[in-house]
Amino acid sequence: MRLLFASLLILLLTIFSLSQYTIQQYLSIRSASGPSISPDGTKIAYLTNISGTSQVWIVDVANGKPRQLTFYDDNINFVSFSPRGDGLVFGKARGGDENTQLFWISLDGSNVKQLTNDPKVRHNFGGWLKDGTKIYYASNKRNRNYFDIYSMDLTTGKEDLIYQQDGSNSFAAISDDGNLLVVSRPSTELSLDNNLYLIDLKTKRETLLTPHKDASLFGDVTLLKDSIVFTSNKDREFAAIMQINLNNLKEVKVLNPNDKWDVESLVFPENGKYFAYTINTDGFTELWLRAFKSDEKTTRILAERRQVKLTARGVASGFQFSKNGKLLVFSFNSSRYNSDIWLYDVERDQLKQITESDLAGIERSSFIEPELIKYKTFDGLQIPAWYYKPKESGKKLAVIVSVHGGPEAQERPVFNAIYQYFLSRGYAILAPNVRGSTGYGKTYTHLDDIYKREDSVKDLAAAVEWLKTFGNADEKKIAVMGGSYGGYMTMAAITLYPDLWAAAVNTVGIVNWETFLKNTSEYRRRQREVEYGFLERDLEFLRSISPIYKVDRIKTPLFVIHGKNDPRVPYTEAEQIVEALKKQGKVVEYRLFDDEGHGISKLKNRLELYPAVVKFLEKYLQAN
């Protein structure tokens, strides 16, 4: 009896302690990501939001002592070590407008130099010349619709336009001597389709490296002495590692015949014995090393490979080797581990955690891992989804259906503080990868293209049926929320299936496809038309799937969130739906943030926003 009483007391205390964590605590959980390692492997620069926005920090690997280098109100979006090891380049935009400017900073933070200074122009950092004298980037400086490739001499500050071509060009690779450039350019006719081009910067000769017929992606390019290695799903359902011989461009080798999952990251060291790649296995990262051998003229990919055991099942990204190839840095997170920086010793097969981001007083043991489930939708297709259930889930559950953006993206088992807060309050979370998501093959990803757009919304209705039948859900307490394209899906769900939802939260979502395509940033219109439909050709169809024309069907209380500087989905999308709902006397709450863009990222704004979202959902869902 005493043992039973003690057990019950412990259980009650555990439940009580879990319920005491506030939304402010969950929002204050920190993260670290985007690492860059010094050539000698002694230092790592990275981004962390300890100060409330993502800033550049640097840590000595030996003593583990981090130092903050930047102190801006706006987020830093990347940092990269010079190949010389004498400084860093980082990028920063203003108020979320995504017009990134490039900066140089010394390792002690005392010397900061702005390299580009045109606040109306984007600068997409590409990489370095091997000797560290130049950087390369894409910019829409010439024409806001197109991106050209530039180089900059860091000694003189001189900027050179090295490749000009109408299109959304991006830097892919540069040869050690700076004479050969590889450029990636997306298709203007097909979604999820691009090509690689090899440009001889001396002769200006341009060669198409990747001729193909069907939509195919080519990425993570490494330019070796005699070949180019990259990932691609050309003539395949899933991306593999491929190699093109520079002496015979028609010779394409598939280095890992993988017919089930995508290779998603590929990185080579400047020197060393192994390169690294990852496989996206049902959303989880598998990290692998594979042997290669180089001499002055050739590089041979060898059969030897081994898997690196990660600290948990989760998602790793941002890989970079030290110059000698003996150390590999990356960021890792999972549903229970917030994002941190890790270092892998290739020779010793040892993994070391470099940063330990604060949990704001919350016990890691309280975090909940999801179950990977599949449910059948209207046409028999199996939809993968992550189902998070609260620890005390005996009663019928209030559920939040969370829809990812993209749509060319994937819900993965990563750390989500908002999910964990709602789980601690008795809500369940279902996060589906509806048709159109990546990670499940080329065919699956294209199942929502243009005229098939609303088939993906039917997948959300099928998710509700699964929740009621198998998920122990209270059918009167199911909400839907999403951001960006997920915001559109939220709006489509409450207009096409108005009786299914108790509440909805739309963050930076599209409500009118016509105005979205007309008002999005100039360079993005054609990129998005190949996925959603063309204004000149498909205007009537685009209007037919726009939630703004179905406001009269909305019964669901709605919370709308937007950043005023959003260059992707203009905030006027939010203004349209809020005004229309208010005119009809329907329930809508609205938060617009003047210093944010495509999402709400600054801690001060999140601390203002999410308590209101919590109150809104509690009002209409009333979780146990």
Coordinates of C-alpha atoms in Angstrom, one line a residue:
M1 CA 0.0 0.0 0.0
R2 CA 2.8 2.4 0.9
L3 CA 4.6 1.6 -2.4
L4 CA 1.3 2.3 -4.3
F5 CA 0.8 5.5 -2.5
A6 CA 4.4 6.6 -3.2
S7 CA 4.0 5.8 -6.9
L8 CA 0.8 7.8 -7.1
L9 CA 2.4 10.7 -5.3
I10 CA 5.3 10.7 -7.8
L11 CA 2.9 10.5 -10.7
L12 CA 0.9 13.4 -9.4
L13 CA 3.9 15.5 -8.7
T14 CA 5.2 14.8 -12.2
I15 CA 2.0 15.9 -13.8
F16 CA 1.8 19.0 -11.6
S17 CA 5.4 19.9 -12.4
L18 CA 4.8 19.5 -16.2
S19 CA 1.8 21.8 -16.0
Q20 CA 3.8 24.5 -14.4
Y21 CA 6.0 25.2 -17.4
T22 CA 4.8 28.5 -19.0
I23 CA 4.6 29.4 -22.7
Q24 CA 7.2 32.0 -22.0
Q25 CA 9.6 29.2 -20.9
Y26 CA 9.1 27.2 -24.0
L27 CA 9.6 30.2 -26.2
S28 CA 12.8 30.9 -24.3
I29 CA 14.4 27.5 -25.2
R30 CA 17.5 28.4 -27.2
S31 CA 19.1 26.8 -30.2
A32 CA 22.4 26.8 -32.2
S33 CA 22.8 26.0 -35.9
G34 CA 24.6 26.9 -39.1
P35 CA 28.1 26.0 -38.0
S36 CA 31.3 26.8 -39.9
I37 CA 34.7 25.3 -38.8
S38 CA 38.1 27.0 -39.1
P39 CA 40.5 25.4 -41.6
D40 CA 42.7 24.1 -38.8
G41 CA 39.7 22.7 -36.9
T42 CA 40.4 24.7 -33.7
K43 CA 37.4 27.1 -33.8
I44 CA 33.7 26.9 -34.8
A45 CA 31.5 29.8 -35.7
Y46 CA 27.8 29.4 -35.5
L47 CA 24.4 31.1 -35.0
T48 CA 22.5 31.1 -31.8
N49 CA 19.4 33.0 -30.5
I50 CA 20.6 33.4 -27.0
S51 CA 20.2 37.2 -27.2
G52 CA 16.7 36.9 -28.7
T53 CA 17.8 37.0 -32.4
S54 CA 20.2 34.8 -34.2
Q55 CA 23.7 36.2 -33.9
V56 CA 27.3 35.0 -34.7
W57 CA 29.1 33.3 -31.9
I58 CA 32.5 31.5 -32.0
V59 CA 33.8 28.8 -29.7
D60 CA 37.3 27.3 -29.2
V61 CA 37.0 23.6 -29.6
A62 CA 39.6 22.8 -27.0
N63 CA 38.2 24.8 -24.1
G64 CA 34.5 25.0 -25.2
K65 CA 34.2 28.7 -24.3
P66 CA 31.8 30.6 -26.6
R67 CA 32.0 34.3 -27.4
Q68 CA 29.4 36.5 -29.0
L69 CA 30.7 38.4 -32.1
T70 CA 27.6 40.3 -33.4
F71 CA 25.0 42.3 -31.6
Y72 CA 22.2 43.3 -34.0
D73 CA 18.5 43.6 -33.6
D74 CA 18.0 41.7 -36.8
N75 CA 18.8 38.0 -37.4
I76 CA 22.0 36.9 -39.0
N77 CA 21.2 34.3 -41.6
F78 CA 24.5 32.6 -42.2
V79 CA 28.2 32.7 -41.2
S80 CA 31.2 31.3 -43.1
F81 CA 34.9 30.9 -42.1
S82 CA 37.5 32.2 -44.5
P83 CA 39.7 29.5 -45.9
R84 CA 42.6 31.5 -44.5
G85 CA 41.1 31.2 -41.0
D86 CA 41.5 35.0 -40.4
G87 CA 37.9 36.1 -40.3
L88 CA 34.3 35.4 -41.2
V89 CA 31.7 36.5 -43.7
F90 CA 28.1 36.7 -42.5
G91 CA 24.8 37.9 -43.9
K92 CA 22.0 40.1 -42.5
A93 CA 18.8 41.5 -43.8
R94 CA 16.6 44.2 -42.3
G95 CA 13.3 43.5 -40.5
G96 CA 12.9 40.1 -42.3
D97 CA 12.9 41.6 -45.8
E98 CA 15.4 38.9 -47.0
N99 CA 17.5 41.5 -48.8
T100 CA 20.7 40.1 -47.4
Q101 CA 23.8 42.2 -47.2
L102 CA 27.2 40.7 -46.7
F103 CA 29.7 41.6 -44.0
W104 CA 33.3 40.7 -42.9
I105 CA 34.2 40.3 -39.2
S106 CA 37.4 39.6 -37.5
L107 CA 37.6 36.6 -35.1
D108 CA 37.7 38.8 -32.1
G109 CA 34.7 40.9 -33.3
S110 CA 36.6 44.2 -33.3
N111 CA 36.6 44.8 -37.0
V112 CA 33.4 44.7 -38.9
K113 CA 33.2 45.7 -42.6
Q114 CA 30.1 45.9 -44.7
L115 CA 30.9 44.3 -48.1
T116 CA 27.6 45.1 -49.9
N117 CA 25.3 48.0 -49.2
D118 CA 22.2 48.0 -51.3
P119 CA 19.1 47.5 -49.1
K120 CA 16.8 46.8 -52.1
V121 CA 19.0 44.0 -53.5
R122 CA 19.5 40.4 -52.3
H123 CA 23.0 38.9 -52.0
N124 CA 22.8 35.1 -51.8
F125 CA 26.2 33.9 -50.5
G126 CA 27.8 31.0 -52.5
G127 CA 31.3 30.3 -51.4
W128 CA 35.0 31.1 -51.4
L129 CA 37.9 30.9 -53.7
K130 CA 40.3 28.2 -52.3
D131 CA 42.9 30.8 -51.2
G132 CA 40.4 32.9 -49.4
T133 CA 40.9 36.1 -51.5
K134 CA 37.5 36.1 -53.0
I135 CA 33.9 35.3 -52.2
Y136 CA 31.1 34.5 -54.7
Y137 CA 27.4 35.2 -54.5
A138 CA 24.3 35.7 -56.6
S139 CA 22.5 39.0 -56.7
N140 CA 19.5 40.6 -58.4
K141 CA 21.4 43.9 -58.6
R142 CA 21.1 44.2 -62.4
N143 CA 17.5 43.3 -62.6
R144 CA 15.2 42.5 -59.7
N145 CA 13.7 39.6 -61.6
Y146 CA 17.0 37.8 -62.2
F147 CA 20.1 36.7 -60.3
D148 CA 23.6 37.0 -61.7
I149 CA 26.8 35.7 -60.2
Y150 CA 29.4 38.1 -58.7
S151 CA 32.8 37.8 -57.2
M152 CA 34.4 40.2 -54.7
D153 CA 38.0 40.7 -53.9
L154 CA 38.1 41.0 -50.1
T155 CA 41.4 42.9 -50.2
T156 CA 40.2 45.7 -52.5
G157 CA 36.5 45.3 -52.1
K158 CA 36.2 45.2 -55.9
E159 CA 33.0 43.5 -57.1
D160 CA 32.9 41.8 -60.5
L161 CA 29.9 40.5 -62.5
I162 CA 31.3 37.2 -63.7
Y163 CA 28.1 35.5 -65.0
Q164 CA 25.1 37.3 -66.4
Q165 CA 22.0 35.4 -67.6
D166 CA 18.3 36.0 -67.2
G167 CA 17.0 33.6 -64.6
S168 CA 17.3 32.7 -60.9
N169 CA 21.0 31.7 -61.1
S170 CA 22.8 30.5 -58.0
F171 CA 26.4 29.7 -57.3
A172 CA 27.1 26.0 -57.1
A173 CA 30.9 25.6 -57.2
I174 CA 34.2 27.2 -58.3
S175 CA 37.5 25.5 -59.3
D176 CA 40.6 25.9 -57.1
D177 CA 42.1 28.4 -59.6
G178 CA 38.8 30.3 -60.1
N179 CA 38.6 29.6 -63.8
L180 CA 35.7 27.2 -63.9
L181 CA 32.3 28.1 -62.4
V182 CA 29.3 25.8 -61.9
V183 CA 25.9 27.6 -61.9
S184 CA 22.4 26.2 -61.0
R185 CA 19.4 27.6 -62.7
P186 CA 15.8 26.5 -62.1
S187 CA 13.3 25.8 -64.9
T188 CA 10.7 28.3 -65.9
E189 CA 8.3 25.6 -67.1
L190 CA 8.4 22.8 -64.5
S191 CA 8.4 22.7 -60.7
L192 CA 11.3 21.1 -58.8
D193 CA 13.5 21.2 -61.9
N194 CA 16.8 22.8 -62.5
N195 CA 20.0 22.5 -64.5
L196 CA 23.7 22.8 -63.9
Y197 CA 26.0 24.7 -66.2
L198 CA 29.8 24.7 -66.4
I199 CA 31.2 28.1 -67.4
D200 CA 34.8 28.7 -68.4
L201 CA 35.4 32.2 -67.1
K202 CA 38.3 32.8 -69.4
T203 CA 36.7 31.8 -72.7
K204 CA 33.1 32.5 -71.5
R205 CA 32.1 29.1 -72.9
E206 CA 29.0 27.7 -71.2
T207 CA 28.2 24.0 -71.2
L208 CA 25.0 22.3 -70.1
L209 CA 26.0 19.5 -67.7
T210 CA 22.6 18.0 -67.0
P211 CA 20.3 17.6 -70.1
H212 CA 17.1 15.8 -69.1
K213 CA 13.4 15.6 -70.1
D214 CA 11.4 15.1 -66.9
A215 CA 11.5 17.3 -63.8
S216 CA 14.7 16.6 -62.0
L217 CA 16.8 18.3 -59.3
F218 CA 20.6 18.6 -59.2
G219 CA 22.2 19.9 -56.0
D220 CA 25.1 19.8 -53.4
V221 CA 27.7 20.2 -56.1
T222 CA 31.4 19.6 -55.6
L223 CA 33.9 20.4 -58.4
L224 CA 36.8 18.0 -58.2
K225 CA 40.0 17.9 -60.3
D226 CA 38.5 15.7 -63.0
S227 CA 34.8 15.5 -62.3
I228 CA 31.7 17.0 -60.7
V229 CA 29.9 15.2 -58.0
F230 CA 26.3 16.1 -57.0
T231 CA 22.9 14.7 -55.9
S232 CA 20.1 14.2 -58.3
N233 CA 16.8 12.4 -58.9
K234 CA 17.3 12.4 -62.7
D235 CA 15.6 9.3 -64.1
R236 CA 14.8 8.2 -60.6
E237 CA 12.2 8.5 -57.8
F238 CA 14.8 9.3 -55.2
A239 CA 18.0 11.4 -55.2
A240 CA 21.3 9.6 -55.5
I241 CA 24.9 10.6 -55.7
M242 CA 26.1 11.1 -59.3
Q243 CA 29.4 11.9 -60.9
I244 CA 30.2 13.5 -64.3
N245 CA 33.7 13.2 -65.8
L246 CA 34.9 16.6 -67.0
N247 CA 36.7 14.9 -69.9
N248 CA 33.6 13.1 -71.1
L249 CA 30.5 15.1 -70.0
K250 CA 28.2 12.4 -71.3
E251 CA 29.5 9.8 -68.8
V252 CA 27.3 10.0 -65.7
K253 CA 27.9 7.5 -62.9
V254 CA 25.4 6.7 -60.2
L255 CA 27.5 6.1 -57.1
N256 CA 24.8 4.8 -54.7
P257 CA 21.9 3.1 -56.4
N258 CA 19.3 4.0 -53.8
D259 CA 15.7 3.3 -54.7
K260 CA 13.9 4.0 -51.4
W261 CA 15.1 7.3 -49.9
D262 CA 16.7 10.6 -50.9
V263 CA 20.4 11.5 -50.5
E264 CA 20.0 15.0 -49.2
S265 CA 23.4 16.3 -48.2
L266 CA 26.8 15.8 -49.8
V267 CA 30.1 17.4 -48.7
F268 CA 33.7 16.8 -49.5
P269 CA 36.8 18.0 -47.6
E270 CA 39.6 19.9 -49.3
N271 CA 41.9 17.0 -48.2
G272 CA 41.2 13.7 -46.5
K273 CA 40.1 10.2 -47.1
Y274 CA 36.3 10.4 -46.7
F275 CA 33.4 12.5 -47.9
A276 CA 30.1 12.7 -46.0
Y277 CA 26.5 12.3 -47.2
T278 CA 23.1 11.9 -45.5
I279 CA 20.1 9.9 -46.4
N280 CA 16.6 11.1 -45.4
T281 CA 15.1 7.8 -44.1
D282 CA 11.4 8.4 -43.3
G283 CA 12.3 11.9 -42.1
F284 CA 15.3 10.8 -40.0
T285 CA 18.9 11.6 -40.9
E286 CA 21.3 8.8 -41.6
L287 CA 24.9 10.1 -41.7
W288 CA 27.4 8.2 -43.8
L289 CA 31.1 8.5 -44.7
R290 CA 32.5 7.1 -48.0
A291 CA 36.1 6.8 -49.0
F292 CA 37.7 8.5 -51.9
K293 CA 41.3 8.9 -53.2
S294 CA 42.7 11.9 -55.0
D295 CA 46.0 12.7 -56.8
E296 CA 47.1 15.7 -58.8
K297 CA 44.7 14.8 -61.7
T298 CA 42.0 12.4 -60.7
T299 CA 39.6 11.6 -57.9
R300 CA 38.3 8.0 -57.4
I301 CA 35.2 7.2 -55.3
L302 CA 35.9 4.0 -53.4
A303 CA 33.5 1.3 -52.2
E304 CA 34.4 1.6 -48.5
R305 CA 31.7 3.4 -46.5
R306 CA 30.5 3.5 -42.9
Q307 CA 27.6 4.9 -41.0
V308 CA 28.1 7.5 -38.2
K309 CA 25.9 6.8 -35.2
L310 CA 24.1 10.0 -34.1
T311 CA 23.2 10.8 -30.5
A312 CA 19.5 10.1 -31.2
R313 CA 17.1 9.6 -34.1
G314 CA 16.6 13.1 -35.5
V315 CA 17.7 15.5 -38.2
A316 CA 21.3 16.7 -39.0
S317 CA 22.3 19.5 -41.4
G318 CA 24.9 22.1 -42.1
F319 CA 27.9 19.8 -42.6
Q320 CA 31.4 21.1 -43.1
F321 CA 34.9 19.5 -42.9
S322 CA 38.1 21.0 -41.5
K323 CA 40.7 21.5 -44.2
N324 CA 42.4 18.1 -43.5
G325 CA 39.1 16.2 -43.5
K326 CA 39.6 14.9 -40.0
L327 CA 36.8 16.8 -38.3
L328 CA 33.2 17.2 -39.5
V329 CA 30.9 19.8 -37.9
F330 CA 27.1 19.9 -38.2
S331 CA 23.9 20.8 -36.3
F332 CA 21.6 18.2 -34.9
N333 CA 18.1 18.3 -33.3
S334 CA 15.2 15.9 -32.7
S335 CA 11.8 16.0 -31.2
R336 CA 13.5 15.9 -27.7
Y337 CA 16.8 17.7 -28.4
N338 CA 16.8 21.4 -29.3
S339 CA 19.3 22.2 -32.1
D340 CA 22.9 22.2 -31.1
I341 CA 26.4 22.0 -32.7
W342 CA 28.2 18.7 -32.9
L343 CA 31.7 17.7 -34.0
Y344 CA 32.7 14.3 -35.4
D345 CA 36.3 13.1 -35.3
V346 CA 36.6 11.0 -38.5
E347 CA 39.7 9.1 -37.4
R348 CA 38.6 8.3 -33.9
D349 CA 35.0 7.7 -34.7
Q350 CA 34.0 10.0 -31.8
L351 CA 31.1 12.4 -31.6
K352 CA 31.3 15.5 -29.4
Q353 CA 28.6 18.0 -28.5
I354 CA 30.0 21.6 -28.9
T355 CA 27.1 23.7 -27.7
E356 CA 24.4 23.0 -25.1
S357 CA 21.6 25.4 -25.7
D358 CA 19.5 26.3 -22.7
L359 CA 16.1 24.6 -22.0
A360 CA 14.8 27.5 -19.9
G361 CA 14.4 25.3 -16.8
I362 CA 12.3 22.7 -18.6
E363 CA 13.2 19.0 -18.0
R364 CA 14.2 17.3 -21.2
S365 CA 12.4 14.2 -20.0
S366 CA 9.1 16.1 -20.3
F367 CA 9.5 16.4 -24.1
I368 CA 7.4 14.0 -26.2
E369 CA 8.5 12.0 -29.3
P370 CA 5.9 11.4 -32.0
E371 CA 4.7 8.2 -33.5
L372 CA 5.1 7.9 -37.3
I373 CA 1.7 6.8 -38.6
K374 CA 0.1 6.5 -42.1
Y375 CA -3.5 7.0 -43.0
K376 CA -5.5 6.4 -46.1
T377 CA -6.9 9.3 -48.0
F378 CA -9.7 9.7 -50.6
D379 CA -7.9 8.0 -53.5
G380 CA -6.3 5.2 -51.4
L381 CA -3.0 6.9 -51.1
Q382 CA -1.2 6.4 -47.8
I383 CA -0.3 9.7 -46.1
P384 CA 2.6 9.7 -43.6
A385 CA 2.2 11.8 -40.5
W386 CA 3.7 12.4 -37.1
Y387 CA 1.3 12.0 -34.2
Y388 CA 2.3 13.5 -30.9
K389 CA 0.2 12.5 -27.9
P390 CA 0.3 14.1 -24.4
K391 CA 1.5 11.9 -21.6
E392 CA -1.9 11.8 -20.0
S393 CA -4.2 10.9 -22.9
G394 CA -6.9 8.7 -21.5
K395 CA -9.8 11.0 -22.4
K396 CA -10.8 12.2 -25.8
L397 CA -8.1 14.6 -27.1
A398 CA -8.2 18.1 -28.4
V399 CA -5.9 18.0 -31.5
I400 CA -4.0 20.6 -33.5
V401 CA -3.4 19.6 -37.1
S402 CA -0.2 21.3 -38.1
V403 CA 0.5 21.8 -41.8
H404 CA 4.0 22.5 -43.1
G405 CA 4.9 25.1 -45.7
G406 CA 6.5 24.7 -49.1
P407 CA 4.7 22.8 -50.4
E408 CA 8.1 21.3 -51.5
A409 CA 9.1 20.5 -47.9
Q410 CA 8.7 17.8 -45.3
E411 CA 7.5 17.7 -41.7
R412 CA 10.3 16.0 -39.8
P413 CA 10.9 14.9 -36.2
V414 CA 12.7 18.1 -35.2
F415 CA 12.4 20.1 -32.0
N416 CA 9.3 22.3 -31.9
A417 CA 8.9 24.3 -28.7
I418 CA 5.3 25.3 -29.6
Y419 CA 4.4 21.6 -30.1
Q420 CA 5.9 20.7 -26.7
Y421 CA 4.0 23.5 -24.9
F422 CA 0.6 22.3 -26.3
L423 CA 1.5 18.7 -25.5
S424 CA 2.2 19.7 -21.9
R425 CA -1.3 21.2 -21.8
G426 CA -3.0 18.1 -22.9
Y427 CA -3.3 18.8 -26.6
A428 CA -2.3 16.2 -29.3
I429 CA -0.5 17.3 -32.5
L430 CA -0.9 15.7 -35.9
A431 CA 1.6 16.9 -38.5
P432 CA 1.0 15.2 -41.9
N433 CA 3.1 15.2 -45.0
V434 CA 0.3 15.5 -47.5
R435 CA 0.8 14.9 -51.2
G436 CA 3.2 17.4 -52.6
S437 CA 5.7 16.9 -49.7
T438 CA 9.3 16.0 -50.4
G439 CA 11.0 12.9 -49.0
Y440 CA 8.7 10.3 -50.5
G441 CA 9.8 10.2 -54.1
K442 CA 9.4 12.4 -57.2
T443 CA 5.9 11.1 -58.0
Y444 CA 4.5 11.9 -54.5
T445 CA 6.0 15.4 -54.6
H446 CA 4.2 16.3 -57.9
L447 CA 0.8 15.0 -56.9
D448 CA -0.4 18.5 -56.0
D449 CA 0.9 20.4 -59.0
I450 CA -1.3 23.2 -60.3
Y451 CA -4.7 21.7 -61.1
K452 CA -4.3 19.0 -58.4
R453 CA -3.9 21.6 -55.7
E454 CA -7.0 20.9 -53.7
D455 CA -6.3 17.1 -53.6
S456 CA -3.8 18.0 -50.9
V457 CA -6.6 19.7 -48.9
K458 CA -8.6 16.4 -49.2
D459 CA -5.7 14.8 -47.4
L460 CA -6.3 17.1 -44.4
A461 CA -10.0 16.0 -44.3
A462 CA -8.8 12.4 -44.3
A463 CA -6.5 13.2 -41.5
V464 CA -9.5 14.3 -39.4
E465 CA -11.2 11.0 -40.2
W466 CA -8.2 9.1 -39.0
L467 CA -8.0 11.2 -35.8
K468 CA -11.6 10.4 -35.0
T469 CA -11.3 6.7 -35.7
F470 CA -7.8 5.8 -34.5
G471 CA -6.4 8.9 -32.8
N472 CA -8.8 9.2 -29.8
A473 CA -9.7 12.7 -30.9
D474 CA -12.7 14.7 -29.7
E475 CA -14.2 15.6 -33.1
K476 CA -15.5 18.9 -31.7
K477 CA -12.0 19.9 -30.6
I478 CA -9.8 19.8 -33.7
A479 CA -7.9 22.8 -34.9
V480 CA -5.8 23.4 -38.0
M481 CA -2.7 25.7 -38.3
G482 CA 0.1 26.3 -40.7
G483 CA 2.6 28.9 -42.0
S484 CA 3.2 30.2 -45.5
Y485 CA 1.9 27.5 -47.9
G486 CA 0.7 25.8 -44.7
G487 CA -1.3 29.0 -44.1
Y488 CA -3.0 28.6 -47.4
M489 CA -3.8 25.0 -46.5
T490 CA -5.3 26.2 -43.3
M491 CA -7.5 28.6 -45.1
A492 CA -8.4 26.1 -47.8
A493 CA -9.3 23.6 -45.0
I494 CA -11.7 25.9 -43.3
T495 CA -13.4 27.0 -46.6
L496 CA -13.6 23.5 -48.2
Y497 CA -14.4 21.6 -45.0
P498 CA -15.9 24.2 -42.6
D499 CA -17.6 21.7 -40.3
L500 CA -14.4 19.9 -39.3
W501 CA -12.5 22.6 -37.4
A502 CA -13.0 24.2 -34.0
A503 CA -10.3 26.9 -34.6
A504 CA -7.6 27.9 -37.1
V505 CA -4.3 29.8 -37.1
N506 CA -3.0 31.2 -40.3
T507 CA 0.6 32.5 -40.3
V508 CA 1.9 34.4 -43.3
G509 CA -0.5 32.4 -45.5
I510 CA -1.8 32.9 -49.0
V511 CA -5.5 33.7 -49.4
N512 CA -5.7 35.0 -53.0
W513 CA -3.5 33.3 -55.6
E514 CA -3.9 36.2 -58.1
T515 CA -2.7 39.0 -55.7
F516 CA -0.1 36.7 -54.2
L517 CA 1.6 36.1 -57.6
K518 CA 1.2 39.7 -58.7
N519 CA 2.7 41.1 -55.4
T520 CA 5.3 38.6 -54.4
S521 CA 9.0 39.7 -55.0
E522 CA 9.7 40.0 -58.7
Y523 CA 12.2 37.1 -58.9
R524 CA 9.7 34.7 -57.1
R525 CA 6.7 35.0 -59.4
R526 CA 8.0 32.6 -62.1
Q527 CA 9.5 30.3 -59.5
R528 CA 6.0 29.9 -57.9
E529 CA 3.9 29.9 -61.1
V530 CA 5.5 26.6 -62.2
E531 CA 4.1 25.1 -59.0
Y532 CA 0.8 26.9 -58.5
G533 CA -0.3 28.0 -62.0
F534 CA 0.4 30.8 -64.4
L535 CA -1.4 34.1 -64.2
E536 CA -1.8 34.5 -67.9
R537 CA -2.9 30.9 -68.5
D538 CA -4.6 29.8 -65.3
L539 CA -6.2 32.9 -63.8
E540 CA -9.7 31.5 -63.5
F541 CA -8.4 28.4 -61.9
L542 CA -6.3 30.3 -59.5
R543 CA -9.4 32.4 -58.5
S544 CA -11.4 29.2 -58.0
I545 CA -9.0 27.8 -55.4
S546 CA -8.5 31.1 -53.6
P547 CA -10.0 31.1 -50.1
I548 CA -10.8 34.8 -50.3
Y549 CA -13.7 34.0 -52.6
K550 CA -15.2 31.5 -50.2
V551 CA -15.3 33.7 -47.0
D552 CA -19.0 33.1 -46.7
R553 CA -18.3 29.4 -46.0
I554 CA -16.0 30.1 -43.1
K555 CA -17.5 29.1 -39.7
T556 CA -14.2 28.6 -37.9
P557 CA -12.7 31.2 -35.5
L558 CA -9.5 32.3 -37.1
F559 CA -6.2 33.9 -35.9
V560 CA -4.2 35.6 -38.6
I561 CA -0.5 36.4 -38.2
H562 CA 1.9 38.3 -40.6
G563 CA 5.1 40.2 -40.8
K564 CA 4.9 43.5 -42.6
N565 CA 8.2 43.1 -44.5
D566 CA 7.4 39.7 -45.9
P567 CA 8.9 39.5 -49.4
R568 CA 7.4 36.1 -50.2
V569 CA 3.7 36.4 -49.1
P570 CA 2.9 40.1 -48.9
Y571 CA 1.1 41.1 -45.7
T572 CA -1.8 42.3 -47.9
E573 CA -2.9 38.7 -48.1
A574 CA -3.6 38.9 -44.3
E575 CA -5.3 42.3 -44.7
Q576 CA -7.7 40.9 -47.3
I577 CA -8.9 38.0 -45.3
V578 CA -9.2 39.9 -42.0
E579 CA -11.2 42.7 -43.7
A580 CA -13.5 40.3 -45.5
L581 CA -14.2 38.4 -42.3
K582 CA -14.9 41.5 -40.3
K583 CA -17.3 42.7 -42.9
Q584 CA -19.3 39.5 -42.4
G585 CA -19.1 39.8 -38.6
K586 CA -17.1 36.6 -38.3
V587 CA -14.6 35.7 -35.5
V588 CA -11.1 36.8 -36.5
E589 CA -8.0 37.9 -34.5
Y590 CA -5.0 39.6 -36.2
R591 CA -1.4 40.4 -35.3
L592 CA 0.8 42.3 -37.7
F593 CA 4.5 42.8 -36.8
D594 CA 6.3 45.8 -38.4
D595 CA 9.8 44.4 -37.9
E596 CA 9.2 40.8 -39.2
G597 CA 9.1 39.1 -42.6
H598 CA 8.1 35.6 -43.6
G599 CA 7.4 34.3 -40.1
I600 CA 7.8 35.7 -36.6
S601 CA 11.3 35.0 -35.4
K602 CA 12.4 37.6 -32.9
L603 CA 11.9 36.5 -29.3
K604 CA 10.3 39.8 -28.1
N605 CA 7.6 39.4 -30.8
R606 CA 7.1 35.7 -30.1
L607 CA 6.6 36.5 -26.4
E608 CA 3.9 38.9 -27.4
L609 CA 2.3 36.7 -30.0
Y610 CA 2.1 33.2 -28.6
P611 CA 0.4 33.8 -25.3
A612 CA -2.4 35.3 -27.4
V613 CA -2.4 32.2 -29.7
V614 CA -2.6 30.0 -26.6
K615 CA -5.5 31.9 -25.2
F616 CA -7.3 31.8 -28.5
L617 CA -6.9 28.0 -28.9
E618 CA -7.8 27.4 -25.2
K619 CA -11.0 29.3 -25.7
Y620 CA -12.2 27.2 -28.6
L621 CA -10.6 23.8 -27.9
Q622 CA -10.5 23.6 -24.1
A623 CA -8.0 20.7 -23.9
N624 CA -8.2 18.4 -20.9

